[in-house]
CSV table of C-alpha atoms and ligand atoms in Angstrom, one decimal:
chain,number,residue,atom,x,y,z
N,1,MET,CA,77.1,106.2,92.8
N,2,ALA,CA,78.9,109.6,92.7
N,3,ASP,CA,77.1,112.3,90.7
N,4,ALA,CA,79.7,113.8,88.5
N,5,THR,CA,77.5,116.9,87.9
N,6,ASN,CA,77.4,117.8,91.6
N,7,THR,CA,80.0,120.5,91.9
N,8,SER,CA,80.0,120.4,95.7
N,9,ILE,CA,81.8,117.1,95.6
N,10,PRO,CA,85.5,117.8,96.0
N,11,ASP,CA,87.9,117.1,93.1
N,12,PRO,CA,90.3,114.4,94.5
N,13,PHE,CA,93.1,115.9,92.4
N,14,ALA,CA,92.8,119.4,93.8
N,15,PRO,CA,94.6,120.7,97.0
N,16,ALA,CA,93.0,120.1,100.4
N,17,THR,CA,93.9,121.0,103.9
N,18,LEU,CA,94.6,118.5,106.7
N,19,GLY,CA,94.9,120.5,110.0
N,20,PRO,CA,97.9,122.8,109.5
N,21,LEU,CA,98.9,121.1,106.2
N,22,THR,CA,97.9,121.7,102.6
N,23,LEU,CA,98.1,118.5,100.5
N,24,LYS,CA,98.4,118.9,96.7
N,25,ASN,CA,95.6,116.3,96.3
N,26,ARG,CA,93.6,113.9,98.4
N,27,PHE,CA,95.7,110.8,97.9
N,28,ILE,CA,97.8,109.4,100.7
N,29,LYS,CA,100.0,106.3,100.5
N,30,ALA,CA,98.9,104.1,103.4
N,31,ALA,CA,101.4,102.7,105.9
N,32,THR,CA,102.9,99.5,104.4
N,33,PHE,CA,105.8,98.3,106.6
N,34,GLU,CA,108.8,98.2,104.3
N,35,GLY,CA,111.2,95.9,106.1
N,36,VAL,CA,114.4,97.3,104.6
N,37,THR,CA,115.6,98.9,107.9
N,38,PRO,CA,118.3,96.8,109.4
N,39,GLN,CA,119.2,97.9,113.0
N,40,GLY,CA,116.0,99.9,112.9
N,41,LEU,CA,117.5,102.6,110.7
N,42,VAL,CA,116.7,104.2,107.4
N,43,THR,CA,118.4,102.8,104.2
N,44,GLN,CA,118.6,104.1,100.7
N,45,GLU,CA,116.2,101.2,99.7
N,46,LEU,CA,113.6,102.6,102.1
N,47,ILE,CA,114.0,106.0,100.5
N,48,ASP,CA,113.7,104.5,97.0
N,49,TYR,CA,110.6,102.6,98.0
N,50,HIS,CA,108.8,105.8,98.9
N,51,LEU,CA,110.1,107.8,96.0
N,52,ARG,CA,108.1,105.6,93.6
N,53,PRO,CA,104.6,106.5,94.9
N,54,VAL,CA,105.7,110.1,95.6
N,55,ARG,CA,106.8,110.5,92.0
N,56,GLY,CA,103.6,108.6,91.0
N,57,GLY,CA,101.4,111.4,92.4
N,58,VAL,CA,100.5,110.8,96.1
N,59,ALA,CA,100.3,114.1,98.1
N,60,MET,CA,101.6,112.4,101.3
N,61,THR,CA,103.5,109.2,101.8
N,62,THR,CA,103.3,107.3,105.2
N,63,LEU,CA,106.5,105.8,106.6
N,64,ALA,CA,105.7,102.6,108.6
N,65,TYR,CA,106.3,101.6,111.1
N,66,LEU,CA,108.1,103.8,113.8
N,67,ALA,CA,108.2,102.0,117.2
N,68,VAL,CA,108.4,104.2,120.3
N,69,ALA,CA,110.2,101.6,122.4
N,70,PRO,CA,112.4,98.5,121.8
N,71,GLU,CA,109.8,96.1,122.9
N,72,GLY,CA,107.2,97.9,120.7
N,73,ARG,CA,109.0,96.9,117.5
N,74,THR,CA,107.3,94.3,115.4
N,75,ASP,CA,110.7,92.7,115.2
N,76,ASP,CA,114.4,93.8,115.4
N,77,GLY,CA,114.3,95.1,111.8
N,78,CYS,CA,111.7,97.7,112.6
N,79,ILE,CA,112.6,101.4,112.9
N,80,TRP,CA,112.8,102.4,116.6
N,81,LEU,CA,112.5,106.1,117.3
N,82,ARG,CA,115.7,107.1,119.0
N,83,PRO,CA,118.3,109.8,118.4
N,84,ALA,CA,120.4,107.5,116.2
N,85,ALA,CA,117.5,107.1,113.8
N,86,VAL,CA,117.0,110.9,113.3
N,87,PRO,CA,119.7,111.6,110.6
N,88,GLY,CA,118.4,108.8,108.3
N,89,LEU,CA,114.8,109.9,109.0
N,90,LYS,CA,115.7,113.5,108.2
N,91,LYS,CA,117.3,112.4,104.9
N,92,PHE,CA,114.2,110.4,104.1
N,93,VAL,CA,111.9,113.4,104.8
N,94,ASP,CA,114.1,115.9,102.9
N,95,THR,CA,114.1,113.6,99.9
N,96,MET,CA,110.3,113.4,99.8
N,97,HIS,CA,110.0,117.1,100.3
N,98,ASP,CA,112.3,117.8,97.4
N,99,GLU,CA,109.9,115.8,95.2
N,100,GLY,CA,107.0,117.9,96.4
N,101,ALA,CA,105.3,115.4,98.7
N,102,LEU,CA,104.5,115.6,102.4
N,103,VAL,CA,105.5,112.9,104.8
N,104,ALA,CA,103.6,111.2,107.6
N,105,GLY,CA,105.2,108.6,109.9
N,106,GLN,CA,103.1,105.9,111.6
N,107,ILE,CA,104.1,105.9,115.3
N,108,GLY,CA,103.1,103.0,117.5
N,109,HIS,CA,103.9,100.2,119.9
N,110,ALA,CA,103.3,96.7,118.6
N,111,GLY,CA,102.3,95.3,122.0
N,112,PRO,CA,101.2,91.7,121.8
N,113,VAL,CA,102.0,91.6,118.0
N,114,ALA,CA,105.7,92.2,118.7
N,115,ASN,CA,108.1,89.4,118.1
N,116,ALA,CA,109.7,89.0,121.6
N,117,LYS,CA,112.2,86.4,120.4
N,118,LYS,CA,113.6,88.6,117.6
N,119,ASN,CA,113.4,91.8,119.7
N,120,GLY,CA,115.3,90.1,122.6
N,121,VAL,CA,112.8,91.8,125.1
N,122,PRO,CA,109.5,90.5,126.4
N,123,SER,CA,106.4,91.8,124.6
N,124,LEU,CA,103.8,93.8,126.5
N,125,GLY,CA,100.0,93.7,126.0
N,126,ALA,CA,96.9,94.6,127.9
N,127,SER,CA,96.9,91.1,129.4
N,128,LYS,CA,99.2,88.1,129.6
N,129,MET,CA,98.7,85.9,126.6
N,130,LEU,CA,100.5,83.5,124.2
N,131,ASN,CA,101.6,85.0,121.0
N,132,PRO,CA,100.1,82.6,118.3
N,133,ILE,CA,102.8,83.5,115.8
N,134,ASN,CA,106.0,83.1,117.7
N,135,GLY,CA,104.9,81.0,120.7
N,136,LYS,CA,106.2,83.5,123.3
N,137,ILE,CA,104.3,84.8,126.3
N,138,THR,CA,103.2,88.5,126.2
N,139,ARG,CA,103.3,90.1,129.6
N,140,ALA,CA,100.5,92.3,131.0
N,141,ILE,CA,101.9,95.8,131.0
N,142,THR,CA,102.0,97.4,134.5
N,143,PRO,CA,100.7,100.9,135.3
N,144,THR,CA,104.3,102.2,135.7
N,145,GLN,CA,105.1,100.8,132.2
N,146,ILE,CA,101.9,102.5,130.8
N,147,ASP,CA,103.3,105.8,132.1
N,148,ARG,CA,106.6,105.1,130.5
N,149,VAL,CA,105.1,104.2,127.2
N,150,ILE,CA,103.0,107.4,127.1
N,151,ASN,CA,106.2,109.3,127.6
N,152,ASP,CA,107.9,107.2,124.9
N,153,TYR,CA,105.2,108.3,122.5
N,154,ALA,CA,105.8,112.0,123.4
N,155,ASN,CA,109.6,111.5,122.9
N,156,GLY,CA,108.9,109.8,119.6
N,157,ALA,CA,106.8,112.7,118.4
N,158,ARG,CA,109.6,115.1,119.3
N,159,LEU,CA,112.1,113.1,117.4
N,160,MET,CA,109.7,113.0,114.4
N,161,ALA,CA,109.5,116.8,114.6
N,162,GLU,CA,113.3,117.1,114.7
N,163,ALA,CA,113.5,114.9,111.5
N,164,GLY,CA,111.0,117.2,109.8
N,165,PHE,CA,107.9,115.0,109.4
N,166,ASP,CA,104.7,116.8,108.4
N,167,SER,CA,102.3,114.5,110.1
N,168,ILE,CA,102.1,111.8,112.8
N,169,GLU,CA,99.7,108.9,112.4
N,170,ILE,CA,99.1,107.1,115.7
N,171,HIS,CA,98.5,103.4,115.3
N,172,LEU,CA,95.4,102.5,117.3
N,173,ALA,CA,94.4,99.3,115.4
N,174,HIS,CA,95.2,95.7,114.4
N,175,ASN,CA,95.5,94.7,118.1
N,176,TYR,CA,98.8,96.4,118.6
N,177,LEU,CA,99.3,97.7,122.2
N,178,LEU,CA,96.7,100.5,122.3
N,179,SER,CA,94.2,98.4,120.3
N,180,SER,CA,94.7,95.4,122.6
N,181,PHE,CA,93.4,97.6,125.4
N,182,LEU,CA,90.3,98.5,123.4
N,183,SER,CA,89.5,94.9,122.7
N,184,PRO,CA,87.3,93.1,125.2
N,185,LYS,CA,88.8,89.9,124.0
N,186,PHE,CA,92.5,90.8,124.6
N,187,ASN,CA,91.9,93.1,127.6
N,188,LYS,CA,91.2,91.0,130.6
N,189,ARG,CA,92.7,93.4,133.2
N,190,LYS,CA,91.1,93.8,136.6
N,191,ASP,CA,92.1,97.4,137.1
N,192,GLU,CA,90.9,100.8,135.9
N,193,TRP,CA,92.2,100.2,132.4
N,194,ASN,CA,89.4,97.7,131.6
N,195,GLY,CA,85.6,97.6,131.8
N,196,SER,CA,83.8,100.5,130.2
N,197,LEU,CA,84.8,101.9,126.8
N,198,GLU,CA,86.1,105.0,128.6
N,199,ASN,CA,88.4,102.8,130.7
N,200,ARG,CA,89.6,100.7,127.7
N,201,ALA,CA,90.1,103.8,125.6
N,202,ARG,CA,92.0,105.8,128.2
N,203,PHE,CA,95.5,104.6,127.2
N,204,ALA,CA,94.9,105.6,123.6
N,205,ARG,CA,93.4,109.0,124.5
N,206,GLU,CA,96.3,109.7,126.9
N,207,VAL,CA,98.8,108.8,124.2
N,208,ILE,CA,97.0,111.1,121.7
N,209,ALA,CA,97.0,114.0,124.1
N,210,ALA,CA,100.8,113.5,124.9
N,211,VAL,CA,101.7,113.3,121.2
N,212,ARG,CA,99.6,116.4,120.4
N,213,ASP,CA,101.3,118.2,123.2
N,214,ALA,CA,104.8,117.2,122.2
N,215,ALA,CA,104.3,117.9,118.4
N,216,PRO,CA,104.6,121.5,117.2
N,217,ALA,CA,101.4,123.1,115.9
N,218,SER,CA,102.8,123.0,112.4
N,219,MET,CA,102.5,119.2,112.4
N,220,ALA,CA,99.2,117.3,111.8
N,221,VAL,CA,98.3,114.4,114.1
N,222,THR,CA,96.0,111.7,112.9
N,223,ALA,CA,95.1,108.2,114.1
N,224,LYS,CA,94.4,104.9,112.4
N,225,ILE,CA,91.4,103.3,114.2
N,226,SER,CA,89.8,99.9,113.9
N,227,LEU,CA,86.2,99.7,112.8
N,228,ASN,CA,86.0,96.0,113.5
N,229,ASP,CA,88.8,93.7,114.6
N,230,GLY,CA,87.1,90.8,112.9
N,231,VAL,CA,87.6,88.7,116.0
N,232,PRO,CA,84.7,87.1,118.0
N,233,GLY,CA,84.4,89.1,121.2
N,234,GLY,CA,86.7,91.8,119.9
N,235,PHE,CA,86.4,95.5,119.2
N,236,ARG,CA,83.6,96.4,116.7
N,237,PRO,CA,80.6,98.7,116.0
N,238,PRO,CA,78.8,100.4,117.6
N,239,GLU,CA,81.7,100.7,120.1
N,240,SER,CA,84.2,101.7,117.4
N,241,THR,CA,81.9,104.6,116.3
N,242,GLU,CA,81.5,105.6,120.0
N,243,PHE,CA,85.3,105.5,120.3
N,244,ALA,CA,85.7,107.7,117.2
N,245,ARG,CA,83.3,110.2,118.8
N,246,LEU,CA,85.3,110.3,122.0
N,247,LEU,CA,88.4,111.1,119.9
N,248,GLN,CA,86.6,113.8,118.1
N,249,ASP,CA,85.4,115.3,121.3
N,250,ASP,CA,88.9,115.3,122.7
N,251,GLY,CA,89.8,117.6,119.8
N,252,HIS,CA,93.5,116.6,119.5
N,253,LEU,CA,93.4,114.9,116.1
N,254,ASN,CA,93.2,116.4,112.6
N,255,ALA,CA,91.7,113.3,111.0
N,256,LEU,CA,90.9,109.6,111.6
N,257,GLU,CA,91.8,106.8,109.2
N,258,MET,CA,89.6,103.8,109.3
N,259,THR,CA,90.8,100.2,109.1
N,260,GLY,CA,89.9,96.8,110.7
N,261,GLY,CA,91.3,93.3,111.3
N,262,SER,CA,93.8,91.9,113.7
N,263,SER,CA,97.5,91.1,113.1
N,264,LEU,CA,97.1,88.7,116.0
N,265,ALA,CA,94.0,86.8,115.2
N,266,ASN,CA,92.5,87.7,111.8
N,267,PRO,CA,95.0,89.4,109.5
N,268,ILE,CA,93.1,88.9,106.2
N,269,TYR,CA,90.1,90.8,107.5
N,270,LEU,CA,92.4,93.8,107.2
N,271,PHE,CA,92.9,93.2,103.5
N,272,LYS,CA,90.2,90.9,102.1
N,273,GLY,CA,91.2,88.7,99.2
N,274,ASP,CA,93.4,85.6,99.3
N,275,ALA,CA,95.2,84.2,102.4
N,276,PRO,CA,98.8,83.5,101.4
N,277,ARG,CA,99.1,80.6,103.9
N,278,GLU,CA,101.8,78.6,102.1
N,279,GLU,CA,104.0,81.7,101.8
N,280,PHE,CA,103.4,82.6,105.4
N,281,ALA,CA,104.2,79.1,106.7
N,282,LYS,CA,107.6,79.2,104.9
N,283,VAL,CA,108.8,82.3,106.9
N,284,LEU,CA,107.7,80.8,110.3
N,285,PRO,CA,110.3,79.0,112.4
N,286,PHE,CA,109.7,75.3,113.4
N,287,PRO,CA,107.4,74.3,115.3
N,288,MET,CA,105.2,77.4,114.5
N,289,ALA,CA,105.4,76.5,110.8
N,290,LEU,CA,104.0,73.0,111.5
N,291,GLY,CA,101.2,74.4,113.7
N,292,PHE,CA,100.4,76.9,111.0
N,293,LYS,CA,100.2,74.2,108.3
N,294,LEU,CA,97.7,72.3,110.5
N,295,PHE,CA,95.7,75.3,111.8
N,296,GLY,CA,96.5,78.0,109.3
N,297,LYS,CA,92.9,78.1,107.9
N,298,LYS,CA,91.6,78.9,111.4
N,299,PHE,CA,94.1,81.6,112.1
N,300,MET,CA,94.1,83.0,108.6
N,301,PRO,CA,90.7,82.6,106.9
N,302,SER,CA,90.3,84.3,103.5
N,303,TYR,CA,87.6,86.8,102.6
N,304,PRO,CA,86.2,87.6,99.2
N,305,PHE,CA,87.7,90.9,98.0
N,306,GLU,CA,85.2,93.7,97.4
N,307,GLU,CA,86.1,97.2,96.3
N,308,ALA,CA,85.9,99.7,99.2
N,309,TYR,CA,85.2,96.8,101.6
N,310,PHE,CA,85.0,99.0,104.8
N,311,ARG,CA,82.5,101.5,103.3
N,312,PRO,CA,79.4,100.4,105.1
N,313,MET,CA,81.0,100.7,108.6
N,314,ALA,CA,82.9,103.9,107.5
N,315,LEU,CA,79.6,105.5,106.4
N,316,ASP,CA,78.3,105.0,110.0
N,317,VAL,CA,81.3,106.8,111.3
N,318,ARG,CA,80.8,109.6,108.7
N,319,ALA,CA,77.2,110.0,109.8
N,320,ALA,CA,78.2,110.3,113.4
N,321,LEU,CA,81.2,112.6,113.2
N,322,ASP,CA,82.0,116.0,111.7
N,323,MET,CA,85.8,115.7,111.8
N,324,PRO,CA,87.9,114.9,108.7
N,325,LEU,CA,88.0,111.2,107.8
N,326,ILE,CA,90.5,109.3,105.6
N,327,PHE,CA,88.9,106.4,103.8
N,328,LEU,CA,91.0,103.2,103.3
N,329,GLY,CA,90.6,99.6,102.3
N,330,GLY,CA,90.3,98.2,98.8
N,331,ILE,CA,90.5,101.3,96.7
N,332,ASN,CA,91.6,100.4,93.2
N,333,ASN,CA,89.3,102.5,90.9
N,334,LEU,CA,88.9,106.2,90.2
N,335,ALA,CA,85.2,105.7,90.6
N,336,THR,CA,85.7,104.5,94.2
N,337,VAL,CA,87.8,107.6,94.9
N,338,GLN,CA,85.0,109.8,93.5
N,339,GLN,CA,82.4,107.8,95.5
N,340,ALA,CA,84.5,108.4,98.7
N,341,MET,CA,84.5,112.1,98.0
N,342,ALA,CA,80.7,112.0,97.4
N,343,ASP,CA,80.3,110.1,100.7
N,344,GLY,CA,81.9,113.0,102.5
N,345,PHE,CA,85.3,111.4,103.2
N,346,ASP,CA,88.1,113.9,103.0
N,347,PHE,CA,91.1,111.9,101.8
N,348,VAL,CA,91.7,108.4,100.5
N,349,ALA,CA,94.7,106.2,101.6
N,350,MET,CA,95.9,103.5,99.3
N,351,GLY,CA,98.2,100.5,100.1
N,352,ARG,CA,98.3,97.6,97.7
N,353,ALA,CA,97.1,99.5,94.6
N,354,VAL,CA,100.1,101.8,94.7
N,355,LEU,CA,102.4,99.0,95.8
N,356,ARG,CA,101.5,97.3,92.6
N,357,GLU,CA,101.5,100.5,90.5
N,358,PRO,CA,103.3,103.4,92.2
N,359,ASP,CA,102.3,105.8,89.4
N,360,LEU,CA,98.6,104.9,89.4
N,361,ILE,CA,97.5,108.3,90.8
N,362,LYS,CA,99.2,110.1,88.0
N,363,ARG,CA,97.7,107.8,85.4
N,364,MET,CA,94.2,108.3,87.0
N,365,GLN,CA,94.7,112.0,86.8
N,366,ASP,CA,95.9,112.1,83.2
N,367,GLY,CA,93.1,109.8,82.2
N,368,THR,CA,95.3,106.9,80.9
N,369,GLN,CA,94.1,104.5,83.6
N,370,THR,CA,91.0,104.3,85.8
N,371,GLU,CA,91.5,101.0,87.4
N,372,GLY,CA,94.5,99.4,89.2
N,373,ASN,CA,95.8,95.9,88.5
N,374,CYS,CA,96.3,94.6,92.0
N,375,ILE,CA,94.9,91.0,92.2
N,376,HIS,CA,94.6,90.9,96.0
N,377,CYS,CA,96.7,87.8,96.3
N,378,ASN,CA,98.1,89.4,99.5
N,379,LYS,CA,101.5,87.8,98.9
N,380,CYS,CA,103.0,91.3,99.5
N,381,MET,CA,102.0,90.8,103.2
N,382,VAL,CA,104.6,88.1,103.6
N,383,SER,CA,107.2,90.2,101.7
N,384,ILE,CA,107.6,92.4,104.8
N,385,TYR,CA,110.3,89.9,105.9
N,386,SER,CA,112.4,90.3,102.7
N,387,GLY,CA,111.7,93.9,101.6
N,388,SER,CA,108.0,94.8,101.1
N,389,ARG,CA,107.0,94.8,97.4
N,390,CYS,CA,104.5,93.5,95.0
N,391,VAL,CA,105.8,90.0,94.6
N,392,VAL,CA,103.8,89.4,91.4
N,393,ASP,CA,106.0,91.9,89.6
N,394,ASN,CA,109.1,91.6,91.8
N,395,PRO,CA,109.7,88.1,93.1
N,396,ASN,CA,113.2,88.7,94.4
N,397,PRO,CA,114.0,89.9,97.9
N,398,ILE,CA,115.3,93.5,98.3
N,399,VAL,CA,118.8,93.6,99.9
N,400,ALA,CA,119.2,96.6,102.2
N,401,SER,CA,122.4,98.6,102.0
N,402,ALA,CA,124.2,100.1,105.0
N,403,PRO,CA,121.9,102.1,107.3
N,404,ILE,CA,122.0,105.9,107.1
N,405,ALA,CA,123.2,107.1,110.6
E,501,FMN,C1,103.0,94.9,102.8
E,501,FMN,C2,102.0,95.6,103.7
E,501,FMN,C3,102.5,96.1,104.9
E,501,FMN,C4,101.6,96.8,105.7
E,501,FMN,N1,102.1,97.4,106.9
E,501,FMN,C5,101.2,98.1,107.6
E,501,FMN,C6,101.7,98.8,108.8
E,501,FMN,O1,102.9,98.8,109.1
E,501,FMN,N2,100.8,99.6,109.5
E,501,FMN,C7,99.5,99.6,109.2
E,501,FMN,O2,98.7,100.3,109.9
E,501,FMN,N3,99.0,99.0,108.1
E,501,FMN,C8,99.9,98.3,107.3
E,501,FMN,N4,99.4,97.7,106.2
E,501,FMN,C9,97.9,97.8,105.9
E,501,FMN,C10,97.7,99.0,104.9
E,501,FMN,O3,98.0,100.2,105.5
E,501,FMN,C11,96.2,99.0,104.5
E,501,FMN,O4,95.4,99.2,105.7
E,501,FMN,C12,95.7,97.7,103.8
E,501,FMN,O5,96.7,97.3,102.9
E,501,FMN,C13,94.4,97.9,103.1
E,501,FMN,O6,94.5,99.0,102.2
E,501,FMN,P1,94.6,98.6,100.6
E,501,FMN,O7,93.3,97.9,100.3
E,501,FMN,O8,94.6,100.0,100.0
E,501,FMN,O9,95.8,97.8,100.4
E,501,FMN,C14,100.2,97.0,105.3
E,501,FMN,C15,99.8,96.5,104.1
E,501,FMN,C16,100.7,95.8,103.3
E,501,FMN,C17,100.2,95.3,101.9
E,502,SF4,S1,101.5,91.1,95.8
E,502,SF4,FE1,101.0,92.7,94.3
E,502,SF4,S2,99.1,91.9,93.3
E,502,SF4,FE2,99.3,90.7,95.2
E,502,SF4,S3,98.1,91.9,96.7
E,502,SF4,FE3,100.2,92.6,96.9
E,502,SF4,S4,100.3,94.4,95.5
E,502,SF4,FE4,98.5,93.3,95.0
C-alpha cells in the first residue's frame, strides 16, 4: 500500500500540470454521457449536471460525448460537433471556468455502437456486422469515408477550441469506431487497415495527429484507450500496452486514460459490479427487448466489483511508458487515490463515485469522508436514456429544457 511517509509521492490535492494546463488538483470527472441534449445541443440541465462535481472539487470535468459526425452519434440525442452547437458549448465552458474548473470534452465517433435507427443514418464500423442492441446492419467504412472522418475529427477539434475547451479526450475505446479497427474480432477487413497492430492502429493514430494539428498548443489532447475489451478474440494485453507505446512514440498526446470493456459485446466489463439487465430490457424496443430477456445474461454478464479493478493491467502500462497516465476504474476511496499516486499515475478520473456524491473530492480533502457510497448497481448506466444520474438517489427522469443555441 501507499507509504504516507514517502514525500516523493504527489499530494493528489495539490496542483499538477497536464501538457499546457495546470489543474488545481489531480481529480478529473470521467466522461459519463449525460443524455440531456435534445437536438444534440447543450441545455441548462447539462450545465447543472457538471456544476455539481465542479463545485464538489474536481479540477477538470469531462463533457461526454461529442460526436464528430451525424452517424457517429450514439443516438439522435447526442451532441454533434457543428457550428450550431458552439454557442451552447461556449456557455457550458464559461460557466465551469467561472467556478474555477477546467473543461475537457470527449470527442469521438460511435461507429458500430451508434444507433442507426434513431440517428436516421447507417452506422459505420471497421467491418459489416449486425448491431446486437438495435438489430441494424453496420456498414464497413470505405477508405474515402475514413479520410472524411479524420477531417471531421479535425473540424471537431477546431469547434472545441472556438468554444473554449481546455482539453480534448479522444475516445479510442469501448469498440466505438476507432476501437473497432483495433479489435481483431470486429476488424475483418481485407485491406491495409487490418492485419498487424500498426495497420489496425493507423486510423486512431491519424485521427490523433489530425486533432493535435487542429487544436491550438494551449489545449491539451489526451486519449481514452482500452486495456482489454473483455471480448474473446478482442483487443487486449500485450497488444494494448504495445499500442500505448506507439501513441507515446508518436508524441502527440499529453496523457492516456485507461479503460476496458465493450459497449457492443461486454458493457459491464467496463464497470464491474451488477448487470442491470431488467432495467436495460425495459428501454429496448420490441423485439430486441425479448431477445435481451432471453440472452441478456450472455450479452451482459456481471463481474464482481473490486476497488481499482484495472490496476494490474494499468501497472503494466505504467512500467512500459514514461508519459503521463490517468488512472480510472472503480476509485471510491482516498486510499485508492493515494495508491494510484504511489504507483506513478499522474491523475485519477472518477465516474460513478462522483455521480453518486458530487462533492466527494471536497469531503476527502477536508477529511470528513474517506470512502464513497456508490454501491455499483450500475443502474445509472441505463439512465443515459432519461438524463444520467444516480438512480438510487434520484429515481425520476430529468426533463431537458430548450437547447441553448
Ligand atoms: C452513466 C454513465 C455514462 C458513461 N458514459 C461514458 C461516455 O460517454 N464515454 C466514456 O468513455 N465512458 C463513459 N462512461 C464510463 C466512465 O467514464 C468510466 O469509464 C466508468 O464509469 C468506470 O469508472 P468509475 O468506476 O469511476 O465509474 C460512463 C459511465 C456512466 C456511469
Ligand atoms: S446508480 Fe448510483 S449507486 Fe448505482 S452505480 Fe450508479 S452512481 Fe453508483
